[in-house]
PDB file of C-alpha atoms in Angstrom:
ATOM      1  CA  MET A   1     118.789 131.675 102.945  1.00 74.00           C
ATOM      2  CA  ILE A   2     121.210 131.597 100.043  1.00 77.00           C
ATOM      3  CA  LEU A   3     121.116 134.292  97.439  1.00 78.00           C
ATOM      4  CA  THR A   4     122.791 133.979  94.035  1.00 76.00           C
ATOM      5  CA  MET A   5     122.996 136.655  91.467  1.00 75.00           C
ATOM      6  CA  VAL A   6     123.207 135.678  87.824  1.00 72.00           C
ATOM      7  CA  SER A   7     124.465 138.484  85.665  1.00 66.00           C
ATOM      8  CA  LEU A   8     122.682 138.691  82.393  1.00 61.00           C
ATOM      9  CA  PRO A   9     123.118 138.030  79.552  1.00 58.00           C
ATOM     10  CA  GLU A  10     126.582 136.621  80.484  1.00 60.00           C
ATOM     11  CA  GLY A  11     125.269 134.009  82.925  1.00 59.00           C
ATOM     12  CA  ALA A  12     128.016 134.498  85.579  1.00 66.00           C
ATOM     13  CA  SER A  13     126.898 133.676  89.201  1.00 72.00           C
ATOM     14  CA  THR A  14     127.799 135.401  92.522  1.00 78.00           C
ATOM     15  CA  ARG A  15     126.738 134.832  96.074  1.00 79.00           C
ATOM     16  CA  LEU A  16     125.149 137.885  97.756  1.00 78.00           C
ATOM     17  CA  SER A  17     123.992 138.943 101.052  1.00 81.00           C
ATOM     18  CA  VAL A  18     120.472 140.368 101.714  1.00 82.00           C
ATOM     19  CA  PRO A  19     121.621 144.076 101.852  1.00 83.00           C
ATOM     20  CA  GLU A  20     123.794 143.452  98.575  1.00 81.00           C
ATOM     21  CA  ALA A  21     120.802 142.038  96.924  1.00 79.00           C
ATOM     22  CA  ARG A  22     118.474 144.824  97.857  1.00 78.00           C
ATOM     23  CA  GLN A  23     121.061 147.342  96.312  1.00 79.00           C
ATOM     24  CA  ARG A  24     121.594 145.371  93.213  1.00 76.00           C
ATOM     25  CA  LEU A  25     117.888 145.023  92.581  1.00 76.00           C
ATOM     26  CA  ALA A  26     117.561 148.807  92.870  1.00 75.00           C
ATOM     27  CA  LEU A  27     120.560 149.659  90.653  1.00 72.00           C
ATOM     28  CA  ASP A  28     121.264 146.937  88.135  1.00 70.00           C
ATOM     29  CA  ARG A  29     119.893 147.297  84.625  1.00 69.00           C
ATOM     30  CA  PHE A  30     119.375 143.492  84.145  1.00 73.00           C
ATOM     31  CA  LEU A  31     119.607 141.016  87.015  1.00 74.00           C
ATOM     32  CA  LEU A  32     118.501 137.423  87.825  1.00 79.00           C
ATOM     33  CA  LEU A  33     118.423 136.707  91.524  1.00 80.00           C
ATOM     34  CA  ASP A  34     118.054 133.160  92.684  1.00 80.00           C
ATOM     35  CA  VAL A  35     116.862 132.687  96.332  1.00 82.00           C
ATOM     36  CA  GLU A  36     117.199 129.255  98.022  1.00 81.00           C
ATOM     37  CA  LEU A  37     115.195 129.129 101.204  1.00 80.00           C
ATOM     38  CA  SER A  38     115.624 126.506 103.961  1.00 76.00           C
ATOM     39  CA  ASP A  39     112.625 124.533 105.213  1.00 69.00           C
ATOM     40  CA  GLU A  40     113.085 126.185 108.656  1.00 68.00           C
ATOM     41  CA  GLU A  41     112.358 129.714 107.374  1.00 62.00           C
ATOM     42  CA  GLY A  42     108.803 130.757 107.821  1.00 59.00           C
ATOM     43  CA  PRO A  43     106.316 133.742 108.337  1.00 55.00           C
ATOM     44  CA  ALA A  44     108.270 134.826 111.534  1.00 52.00           C
ATOM     45  CA  ASP A  45     111.244 135.982 109.259  1.00 63.00           C
ATOM     46  CA  GLY A  46     108.856 138.407 107.376  1.00 72.00           C
ATOM     47  CA  PRO A  47     107.657 138.474 103.763  1.00 78.00           C
ATOM     48  CA  LEU A  48     110.531 137.702 101.372  1.00 80.00           C
ATOM     49  CA  ALA A  49     109.489 140.508  98.989  1.00 80.00           C
ATOM     50  CA  ARG A  50     109.877 143.034 101.735  1.00 81.00           C
ATOM     51  CA  ARG A  51     113.248 141.793 102.837  1.00 82.00           C
ATOM     52  CA  LEU A  52     114.434 142.110  99.227  1.00 81.00           C
ATOM     53  CA  GLY A  53     113.142 145.643  98.987  1.00 79.00           C
ATOM     54  CA  LEU A  54     110.232 144.819  96.614  1.00 77.00           C
ATOM     55  CA  GLY A  55     107.741 145.414  99.545  1.00 68.00           C
ATOM     56  CA  ALA A  56     104.292 145.504  97.937  1.00 67.00           C
ATOM     57  CA  GLU A  57     101.502 144.165 100.039  1.00 74.00           C
ATOM     58  CA  GLU A  58     100.332 142.108  97.070  1.00 78.00           C
ATOM     59  CA  LEU A  59     103.504 140.145  97.129  1.00 81.00           C
ATOM     60  CA  ALA A  60     103.246 138.612 100.552  1.00 82.00           C
ATOM     61  CA  TRP A  61     102.722 135.260  99.026  1.00 83.00           C
ATOM     62  CA  PHE A  62     106.183 135.278  97.403  1.00 84.00           C
ATOM     63  CA  GLY A  63     108.444 132.692  99.023  1.00 82.00           C
ATOM     64  CA  ARG A  64     105.752 131.556 101.392  1.00 84.00           C
ATOM     65  CA  GLN A  65     105.679 127.718 101.770  1.00 83.00           C
ATOM     66  CA  GLY A  66     102.608 125.816 100.571  1.00 82.00           C
ATOM     67  CA  GLU A  67     101.390 128.358  98.096  1.00 83.00           C
ATOM     68  CA  PRO A  68      99.420 126.854  95.193  1.00 83.00           C
ATOM     69  CA  ALA A  69     100.061 127.525  91.537  1.00 83.00           C
ATOM     70  CA  ARG A  70      99.188 131.046  90.530  1.00 83.00           C
ATOM     71  CA  ALA A  71      99.871 133.737  87.904  1.00 83.00           C
ATOM     72  CA  GLU A  72      99.245 137.470  88.693  1.00 81.00           C
ATOM     73  CA  PHE A  73     100.157 140.868  87.323  1.00 79.00           C
ATOM     74  CA  PHE A  74     100.898 143.914  89.517  1.00 74.00           C
ATOM     75  CA  GLY A  75     101.530 146.906  87.257  1.00 70.00           C
ATOM     76  CA  ALA A  76     105.163 146.546  86.202  1.00 74.00           C
ATOM     77  CA  ILE A  77     105.651 143.239  88.038  1.00 79.00           C
ATOM     78  CA  SER A  78     104.504 139.787  87.003  1.00 81.00           C
ATOM     79  CA  GLY A  79     104.389 137.013  89.613  1.00 84.00           C
ATOM     80  CA  VAL A  80     103.956 133.168  89.216  1.00 87.00           C
ATOM     81  CA  VAL A  81     104.074 130.127  91.306  1.00 89.00           C
ATOM     82  CA  LEU A  82     105.037 127.438  88.890  1.00 88.00           C
ATOM     83  CA  PRO A  83     105.226 123.641  89.640  1.00 89.00           C
ATOM     84  CA  VAL A  84     108.369 121.816  88.603  1.00 88.00           C
ATOM     85  CA  VAL A  85     109.066 117.936  88.721  1.00 88.00           C
ATOM     86  CA  ARG A  86     112.014 117.340  91.007  1.00 82.00           C
ATOM     87  CA  GLU A  87     113.188 113.686  91.653  1.00 79.00           C
ATOM     88  CA  GLY A  88     109.803 112.300  90.914  1.00 80.00           C
ATOM     89  CA  GLN A  89     108.028 114.824  93.136  1.00 85.00           C
ATOM     90  CA  VAL A  90     106.258 118.100  92.334  1.00 87.00           C
ATOM     91  CA  ALA A  91     107.767 121.218  93.930  1.00 85.00           C
ATOM     92  CA  HIS A  92     106.807 124.879  93.492  1.00 87.00           C
ATOM     93  CA  VAL A  93     109.037 127.720  92.343  1.00 87.00           C
ATOM     94  CA  HIS A  94     108.136 131.322  92.849  1.00 88.00           C
ATOM     95  CA  ALA A  95     109.209 133.906  90.280  1.00 86.00           C
ATOM     96  CA  LEU A  96     108.813 137.665  90.122  1.00 83.00           C
ATOM     97  CA  ALA A  97     109.693 139.570  86.880  1.00 82.00           C
ATOM     98  CA  GLY A  98     109.853 143.287  86.547  1.00 79.00           C
ATOM     99  CA  GLU A  99     111.330 145.517  83.923  1.00 77.00           C
ATOM    100  CA  HIS A 100     114.956 145.133  85.102  1.00 79.00           C
ATOM    101  CA  PHE A 101     115.009 142.000  87.296  1.00 80.00           C
ATOM    102  CA  LEU A 102     113.833 138.384  87.762  1.00 82.00           C
ATOM    103  CA  VAL A 103     113.794 136.909  91.222  1.00 85.00           C
ATOM    104  CA  VAL A 104     113.310 133.110  91.584  1.00 84.00           C
ATOM    105  CA  SER A 105     112.601 131.677  95.013  1.00 84.00           C
ATOM    106  CA  HIS A 106     112.487 127.886  95.944  1.00 82.00           C
ATOM    107  CA  ARG A 107     112.830 125.491  98.850  1.00 79.00           C
ATOM    108  CA  GLY A 108     115.997 123.544  98.644  1.00 72.00           C
ATOM    109  CA  ARG A 109     117.867 122.913  95.462  1.00 67.00           C
ATOM    110  CA  ALA A 110     115.761 123.762  92.382  1.00 59.00           C
ATOM    111  CA  ALA A 111     115.598 121.162  89.728  1.00 51.00           C
ATOM    112  CA  LEU A 112     115.830 123.756  86.890  1.00 54.00           C
ATOM    113  CA  ALA A 113     118.476 126.080  88.442  1.00 55.00           C
ATOM    114  CA  SER A 114     121.497 124.595  86.604  1.00 56.00           C
ATOM    115  CA  ASP A 115     119.397 124.203  83.353  1.00 62.00           C
ATOM    116  CA  ILE A 116     118.396 127.863  83.429  1.00 66.00           C
ATOM    117  CA  THR A 117     121.923 129.017  83.800  1.00 64.00           C
ATOM    118  CA  THR A 118     122.904 126.997  80.794  1.00 66.00           C
ATOM    119  CA  HIS A 119     120.058 128.378  78.729  1.00 66.00           C
ATOM    120  CA  LEU A 120     120.879 131.911  79.631  1.00 68.00           C
ATOM    121  CA  ARG A 121     124.446 131.503  78.425  1.00 65.00           C
ATOM    122  CA  ARG A 122     123.250 130.024  75.153  1.00 69.00           C
ATOM    123  CA  GLU A 123     120.155 132.051  74.309  1.00 69.00           C
ATOM    124  CA  LYS A 124     121.078 135.414  75.985  1.00 71.00           C
ATOM    125  CA  PRO A 125     117.513 136.764  76.610  1.00 70.00           C
ATOM    126  CA  PRO A 126     117.328 140.472  76.031  1.00 70.00           C
ATOM    127  CA  ASP A 127     115.264 141.431  79.191  1.00 72.00           C
ATOM    128  CA  ALA A 128     113.745 140.047  82.428  1.00 74.00           C
ATOM    129  CA  MET A 129     110.394 139.164  80.883  1.00 78.00           C
ATOM    130  CA  ALA A 130     112.095 137.057  78.208  1.00 79.00           C
ATOM    131  CA  THR A 131     114.084 135.330  80.920  1.00 80.00           C
ATOM    132  CA  LEU A 132     110.805 134.675  82.841  1.00 82.00           C
ATOM    133  CA  PHE A 133     109.361 132.947  79.767  1.00 84.00           C
ATOM    134  CA  LEU A 134     112.527 130.925  79.586  1.00 84.00           C
ATOM    135  CA  VAL A 135     111.970 129.820  83.178  1.00 84.00           C
ATOM    136  CA  LEU A 136     108.356 128.996  82.421  1.00 87.00           C
ATOM    137  CA  GLN A 137     109.444 126.860  79.349  1.00 87.00           C
ATOM    138  CA  GLU A 138     112.062 125.050  81.391  1.00 86.00           C
ATOM    139  CA  ALA A 139     109.335 124.186  84.148  1.00 88.00           C
ATOM    140  CA  LEU A 140     107.195 122.730  81.360  1.00 90.00           C
ATOM    141  CA  SER A 141     110.173 120.701  80.159  1.00 89.00           C
ATOM    142  CA  THR A 142     110.429 119.006  83.600  1.00 89.00           C
ATOM    143  CA  PHE A 143     106.793 117.861  83.155  1.00 92.00           C
ATOM    144  CA  ARG A 144     107.455 116.711  79.568  1.00 92.00           C
ATOM    145  CA  ARG A 145     110.441 114.606  80.543  1.00 91.00           C
ATOM    146  CA  ALA A 146     108.620 113.034  83.477  1.00 92.00           C
ATOM    147  CA  ALA A 147     105.606 112.194  81.291  1.00 93.00           C
ATOM    148  CA  VAL A 148     107.652 110.820  78.481  1.00 93.00           C
ATOM    149  CA  ASP A 149     109.736 108.613  80.886  1.00 93.00           C
ATOM    150  CA  ALA A 150     106.473 107.261  82.564  1.00 92.00           C
ATOM    151  CA  LEU A 151     104.954 106.549  79.252  1.00 93.00           C
ATOM    152  CA  LEU A 152     107.939 104.434  78.152  1.00 93.00           C
ATOM    153  CA  GLN A 153     107.705 102.529  81.355  1.00 91.00           C
ATOM    154  CA  ALA A 154     103.989 101.930  80.797  1.00 90.00           C
ATOM    155  CA  GLU A 155     104.560 100.648  77.313  1.00 90.00           C
ATOM    156  CA  GLU A 156     107.406  98.372  78.427  1.00 90.00           C
ATOM    157  CA  LEU A 157     105.334  96.972  81.223  1.00 88.00           C
ATOM    158  CA  GLU A 158     102.388  96.260  78.689  1.00 87.00           C
ATOM    159  CA  ASP A 159     104.864  94.358  76.325  1.00 88.00           C
ATOM    160  CA  ASP A 160     106.304  92.334  79.294  1.00 87.00           C
ATOM    161  CA  MET A 161     102.977  91.174  80.657  1.00 85.00           C
ATOM    162  CA  PHE A 162     102.086  89.542  77.291  1.00 85.00           C
ATOM    163  CA  GLU A 163     105.369  87.610  77.537  1.00 83.00           C
ATOM    164  CA  GLN A 164     104.866  86.677  81.238  1.00 84.00           C
ATOM    165  CA  ARG A 165     102.303  88.094  83.581  1.00 83.00           C
ATOM    166  CA  ARG A 166     103.621  88.815  87.136  1.00 85.00           C
ATOM    167  CA  PRO A 167     101.951  90.317  90.199  1.00 84.00           C
ATOM    168  CA  GLU A 168     104.420  93.172  90.466  1.00 88.00           C
ATOM    169  CA  GLN A 169     103.336  94.421  87.206  1.00 86.00           C
ATOM    170  CA  ILE A 170      99.987  95.580  88.473  1.00 88.00           C
ATOM    171  CA  TYR A 171     101.757  97.299  91.373  1.00 90.00           C
ATOM    172  CA  ARG A 172     104.063  99.245  89.058  1.00 90.00           C
ATOM    173  CA  LEU A 173     101.192 100.262  86.815  1.00 90.00           C
ATOM    174  CA  SER A 174      99.308 101.537  89.884  1.00 91.00           C
ATOM    175  CA  GLN A 175     102.290 103.721  90.702  1.00 91.00           C
ATOM    176  CA  LEU A 176     102.450 105.076  87.164  1.00 91.00           C
ATOM    177  CA  ARG A 177      98.706 105.820  87.407  1.00 92.00           C
ATOM    178  CA  ARG A 178      99.292 107.839  90.557  1.00 93.00           C
ATOM    179  CA  ARG A 179     102.252 109.594  88.857  1.00 92.00           C
ATOM    180  CA  SER A 180     100.172 110.634  85.801  1.00 92.00           C
ATOM    181  CA  ALA A 181      97.400 111.979  88.191  1.00 92.00           C
ATOM    182  CA  LEU A 182      99.878 113.939  90.147  1.00 92.00           C
ATOM    183  CA  LEU A 183     101.370 115.493  86.977  1.00 92.00           C
ATOM    184  CA  HIS A 184      97.909 116.286  85.553  1.00 92.00           C
ATOM    185  CA  HIS A 185      96.593 117.756  88.834  1.00 92.00           C
ATOM    186  CA  SER A 186      99.697 119.858  89.318  1.00 90.00           C
ATOM    187  CA  LEU A 187     100.053 121.210  85.808  1.00 91.00           C
ATOM    188  CA  LEU A 188      96.464 121.883  84.851  1.00 91.00           C
ATOM    189  CA  PRO A 189      95.593 124.542  87.411  1.00 89.00           C
ATOM    190  CA  TYR A 190      98.893 126.334  86.691  1.00 89.00           C
ATOM    191  CA  LEU A 191      98.345 126.340  82.922  1.00 89.00           C
ATOM    192  CA  GLN A 192      94.778 127.759  83.541  1.00 88.00           C
ATOM    193  CA  ALA A 193      96.074 130.584  85.748  1.00 86.00           C
ATOM    194  CA  VAL A 194      98.775 131.574  83.222  1.00 85.00           C
ATOM    195  CA  GLU A 195      96.417 131.345  80.358  1.00 84.00           C
ATOM    196  CA  GLU A 196      93.985 133.768  81.994  1.00 82.00           C
ATOM    197  CA  VAL A 197      96.741 136.342  82.702  1.00 81.00           C
ATOM    198  CA  ILE A 198      98.261 135.976  79.292  1.00 80.00           C
ATOM    199  CA  THR A 199      94.917 136.342  77.613  1.00 78.00           C
ATOM    200  CA  ARG A 200      94.241 139.549  79.537  1.00 75.00           C
ATOM    201  CA  ARG A 201      97.699 140.984  78.775  1.00 72.00           C
ATOM    202  CA  MET A 202      97.428 140.167  75.009  1.00 65.00           C
ATOM    203  CA  MET A 203      94.199 142.131  74.775  1.00 65.00           C
ATOM    204  CA  SER A 204      96.144 145.236  75.810  1.00 69.00           C
ATOM    205  CA  ARG A 205      97.521 147.327  72.926  1.00 70.00           C
ATOM    206  CA  ALA A 206     100.587 148.101  75.037  1.00 69.00           C
ATOM    207  CA  PHE A 207     101.632 144.477  75.267  1.00 71.00           C
ATOM    208  CA  PRO A 208     104.849 144.302  72.951  1.00 73.00           C
ATOM    209  CA  VAL A 209     104.654 142.152  69.820  1.00 79.00           C
ATOM    210  CA  GLU A 210     107.796 140.121  70.968  1.00 79.00           C
ATOM    211  CA  ARG A 211     106.163 139.206  74.315  1.00 78.00           C
ATOM    212  CA  GLN A 212     103.040 138.219  72.479  1.00 81.00           C
ATOM    213  CA  ARG A 213     105.166 135.793  70.524  1.00 85.00           C
ATOM    214  CA  LEU A 214     106.654 134.404  73.717  1.00 83.00           C
ATOM    215  CA  ALA A 215     103.330 134.140  75.327  1.00 84.00           C
ATOM    216  CA  GLN A 216     101.842 132.249  72.237  1.00 86.00           C
ATOM    217  CA  GLU A 217     104.858 129.872  72.206  1.00 89.00           C
ATOM    218  CA  PHE A 218     104.342 129.182  75.904  1.00 87.00           C
ATOM    219  CA  GLN A 219     100.589 128.522  75.411  1.00 88.00           C
ATOM    220  CA  ARG A 220     101.445 126.044  72.598  1.00 91.00           C
ATOM    221  CA  SER A 221     104.104 124.228  74.589  1.00 91.00           C
ATOM    222  CA  GLY A 222     101.693 124.015  77.560  1.00 90.00           C
ATOM    223  CA  ARG A 223      99.000 122.278  75.453  1.00 92.00           C
ATOM    224  CA  LEU A 224     101.624 119.852  73.964  1.00 93.00           C
ATOM    225  CA  VAL A 225     102.876 118.871  77.528  1.00 93.00           C
ATOM    226  CA  LEU A 226      99.264 118.455  78.785  1.00 92.00           C
ATOM    227  CA  ALA A 227      98.618 116.270  75.791  1.00 93.00           C
ATOM    228  CA  ASP A 228     101.690 114.193  76.683  1.00 93.00           C
ATOM    229  CA  ILE A 229     100.427 113.694  80.201  1.00 93.00           C
ATOM    230  CA  GLU A 230      96.935 112.730  78.868  1.00 92.00           C
ATOM    231  CA  SER A 231      98.748 110.175  76.508  1.00 93.00           C
ATOM    232  CA  LEU A 232     100.423 108.799  79.656  1.00 92.00           C
ATOM    233  CA  GLN A 233      97.080 108.405  81.424  1.00 92.00           C
ATOM    234  CA  GLU A 234      95.579 106.653  78.370  1.00 93.00           C
ATOM    235  CA  ALA A 235      98.527 104.313  78.069  1.00 91.00           C
ATOM    236  CA  VAL A 236      98.286 103.362  81.822  1.00 91.00           C
ATOM    237  CA  ARG A 237      94.579 102.724  81.354  1.00 91.00           C
ATOM    238  CA  ARG A 238      95.193 100.516  78.342  1.00 90.00           C
ATOM    239  CA  ALA A 239      97.928  98.572  80.212  1.00 89.00           C
ATOM    240  CA  LEU A 240      95.640  98.052  83.193  1.00 89.00           C
ATOM    241  CA  ALA A 241      92.917  96.844  80.848  1.00 89.00           C
ATOM    242  CA  SER A 242      95.265  94.439  79.126  1.00 87.00           C
ATOM    243  CA  TYR A 243      96.301  93.099  82.548  1.00 86.00           C
ATOM    244  CA  GLY A 244      92.691  92.555  83.471  1.00 86.00           C
ATOM    245  CA  SER A 245      92.072  90.807  80.150  1.00 85.00           C
ATOM    246  CA  LEU A 246      94.954  88.460  80.704  1.00 84.00           C
ATOM    247  CA  VAL A 247      93.684  87.635  84.223  1.00 85.00           C
ATOM    248  CA  ALA A 248      90.216  86.951  82.904  1.00 83.00           C
ATOM    249  CA  GLY A 249      91.640  84.687  80.179  1.00 80.00           C
ATOM    250  CA  GLU A 250      93.609  82.672  82.621  1.00 81.00           C
ATOM    251  CA  GLN A 251      90.577  82.311  84.807  1.00 82.00           C
ATOM    252  CA  ASN A 252      88.427  81.192  81.903  1.00 80.00           C
ATOM    253  CA  SER A 253      91.057  78.616  81.021  1.00 77.00           C
ATOM    254  CA  VAL A 254      91.083  77.240  84.660  1.00 81.00           C
ATOM    255  CA  ILE A 255      87.205  77.119  84.545  1.00 82.00           C
ATOM    256  CA  ASN A 256      87.333  75.109  81.190  1.00 75.00           C
ATOM    257  CA  ARG A 257      89.678  72.587  82.663  1.00 78.00           C
ATOM    258  CA  LEU A 258      87.509  72.194  85.671  1.00 81.00           C
ATOM    259  CA  ALA A 259      84.469  71.725  83.554  1.00 77.00           C
ATOM    260  CA  ILE A 260      86.195  68.983  81.520  1.00 73.00           C
ATOM    261  CA  VAL A 261      87.374  67.205  84.627  1.00 76.00           C
ATOM    262  CA  SER A 262      83.797  67.374  85.923  1.00 78.00           C
ATOM    263  CA  VAL A 263      82.371  65.924  82.716  1.00 71.00           C
ATOM    264  CA  ILE A 264      84.899  63.033  82.855  1.00 69.00           C
ATOM    265  CA  PHE A 265      84.118  62.109  86.491  1.00 74.00           C
ATOM    266  CA  LEU A 266      80.368  62.793  86.412  1.00 74.00           C
ATOM    267  CA  PRO A 267      79.463  59.166  85.224  1.00 70.00           C
ATOM    268  CA  LEU A 268      81.605  57.775  88.035  1.00 71.00           C
ATOM    269  CA  SER A 269      79.735  59.922  90.634  1.00 77.00           C
ATOM    270  CA  PHE A 270      76.387  58.822  89.211  1.00 75.00           C
ATOM    271  CA  LEU A 271      77.405  55.105  89.390  1.00 71.00           C
ATOM    272  CA  THR A 272      78.616  55.490  92.880  1.00 74.00           C
ATOM    273  CA  GLY A 273      75.297  56.995  93.946  1.00 76.00           C
ATOM    274  CA  PHE A 274      73.320  54.618  91.871  1.00 70.00           C
ATOM    275  CA  PHE A 275      74.935  51.369  93.277  1.00 69.00           C
ATOM    276  CA  GLY A 276      74.844  52.848  96.760  1.00 72.00           C
ATOM    277  CA  MET A 277      71.096  52.927  96.848  1.00 72.00           C
ATOM    278  CA  ASN A 278      69.512  49.923  98.766  1.00 71.00           C
ATOM    279  CA  PHE A 279      66.760  48.872  96.285  1.00 68.00           C
ATOM    280  CA  THR A 280      65.571  45.224  96.024  1.00 69.00           C
ATOM    281  CA  TYR A 281      66.475  45.179  92.277  1.00 65.00           C
ATOM    282  CA  LEU A 282      70.085  46.102  93.058  1.00 64.00           C
ATOM    283  CA  THR A 283      70.418  43.528  95.859  1.00 64.00           C
ATOM    284  CA  ASP A 284      68.643  40.616  94.203  1.00 67.00           C
ATOM    285  CA  GLU A 285      69.212  40.956  90.513  1.00 65.00           C
ATOM    286  CA  LEU A 286      72.653  42.530  90.146  1.00 64.00           C
ATOM    287  CA  GLU A 287      74.561  39.947  92.147  1.00 65.00           C
ATOM    288  CA  SER A 288      76.922  38.744  89.384  1.00 69.00           C
ATOM    289  CA  ARG A 289      80.476  40.127  89.501  1.00 73.00           C
ATOM    290  CA  VAL A 290      80.520  40.286  85.603  1.00 75.00           C
ATOM    291  CA  VAL A 291      77.444  42.646  85.731  1.00 72.00           C
ATOM    292  CA  PHE A 292      79.149  44.849  88.292  1.00 70.00           C
ATOM    293  CA  TRP A 293      82.325  45.216  86.207  1.00 76.00           C
ATOM    294  CA  LEU A 294      80.389  45.903  83.026  1.00 75.00           C
ATOM    295  CA  LEU A 295      78.246  48.586  84.587  1.00 72.00           C
ATOM    296  CA  ALA A 296      80.723  50.228  86.923  1.00 70.00           C
ATOM    297  CA  ILE A 297      83.909  50.029  84.890  1.00 76.00           C
ATOM    298  CA  GLY A 298      82.652  49.497  81.282  1.00 78.00           C
ATOM    299  CA  LEU A 299      80.149  52.343  81.481  1.00 74.00           C
ATOM    300  CA  GLN A 300      82.821  54.710  82.935  1.00 74.00           C
ATOM    301  CA  VAL A 301      85.180  53.790  80.176  1.00 79.00           C
ATOM    302  CA  VAL A 302      82.570  54.231  77.405  1.00 80.00           C
ATOM    303  CA  VAL A 303      81.536  57.633  78.730  1.00 74.00           C
ATOM    304  CA  LEU A 304      85.227  58.755  79.094  1.00 76.00           C
ATOM    305  CA  LEU A 305      85.992  57.728  75.541  1.00 81.00           C
ATOM    306  CA  VAL A 306      82.947  59.584  74.167  1.00 79.00           C
ATOM    307  CA  ALA A 307      83.754  62.729  76.199  1.00 72.00           C
ATOM    308  CA  VAL A 308      87.446  62.698  74.971  1.00 73.00           C
ATOM    309  CA  TYR A 309      86.250  62.195  71.274  1.00 77.00           C
ATOM    310  CA  ILE A 310      83.769  65.063  71.544  1.00 73.00           C
ATOM    311  CA  LEU A 311      86.375  67.375  73.117  1.00 69.00           C
ATOM    312  CA  HIS A 312      88.860  66.414  70.415  1.00 70.00           C
ATOM    313  CA  ARG A 313      86.517  67.137  67.608  1.00 71.00           C
ATOM    314  CA  THR A 314      85.387  70.548  69.007  1.00 68.00           C
ATOM    315  CA  ARG A 315      87.167  73.932  69.577  1.00 62.00           C
ATOM    316  CA  VAL A 316      87.439  73.335  73.274  1.00 57.00           C
ATOM    317  CA  TRP A 317      90.315  70.923  73.076  1.00 57.00           C
ATOM    318  CA  ARG A 318      92.249  73.003  70.445  1.00 59.00           C
ATOM    319  CA  SER A 319      91.783  76.188  72.466  1.00 59.00           C
ATOM    320  CA  LEU A 320      93.226  74.479  75.550  1.00 55.00           C
ATOM    321  CA  ARG A 321      96.141  73.058  73.592  1.00 55.00           C
ATOM    322  CA  ASP A 322      96.875  76.533  72.088  1.00 55.00           C
ATOM    323  CA  GLU A 323      96.868  78.178  75.587  1.00 55.00           C
ATOM    324  CA  ASP A 324      99.339  75.623  76.865  1.00 52.00           C
TER     325      ASP A 324
END
């Protein structure tokens, strides 16, 4: 376990041990503590909140692996499990905010750790709750960036398939559809949980006006990010429909060509079957070679010329020429 203290509002970071972290959490006026957990740490090590001196039974979920998205309020402490997009995958970051501290816990390197430090130095939040909303906004930003990047890829694929359709395009579109579903299924439960807590807190007269503003700004940002993800889903569906239309158009073109070939060779098939029948009339009356050539070849040529003329005078020929 790696503990890093970020002094606020300056943004300077310092490595701490667990006893030092317990002491600073109890004494410091304004403290951000980043806890990086290894994958090997589990329940046998004890609840993380208790190890840090925040030992409330309601906080047993804090730092526990596999926790779903949540948002809860315990008196003076607010706790959230927020999803973030890290290297194309969705990870969960745990955060506890009190009046004088904010503790962020994650497995491995957090995707938003460096960005949060940069924002802290620039914006200098006045208290821990303002810092918590800053963390929540940065988590939403990871979803926004992932959704916009995937949306641009979907639009680029749709443009490319109209230039030249390739089988790998449908595979990439399927990947984008799975990514959009992952973003939507990860973000929606989290936004619903946070919305419920924020709504309850805003109904309280003791909720400060500044925090109401931060909460409303977060709600507005959450709806915008969710709209971006839904736009991504719609763009992927549209691209998949376009791909299916192109495939159907190509199949119709092939069927039209086969129909034309069938029309051209149908008289030859008829003549072959007709002259292959062993009737007395055929064997006795049509013995001349001239009659054979007139019926077998002449009739085929006439039918072929008529078929080509009809195709040339109709839309079928022009549509096939335009497709080529």
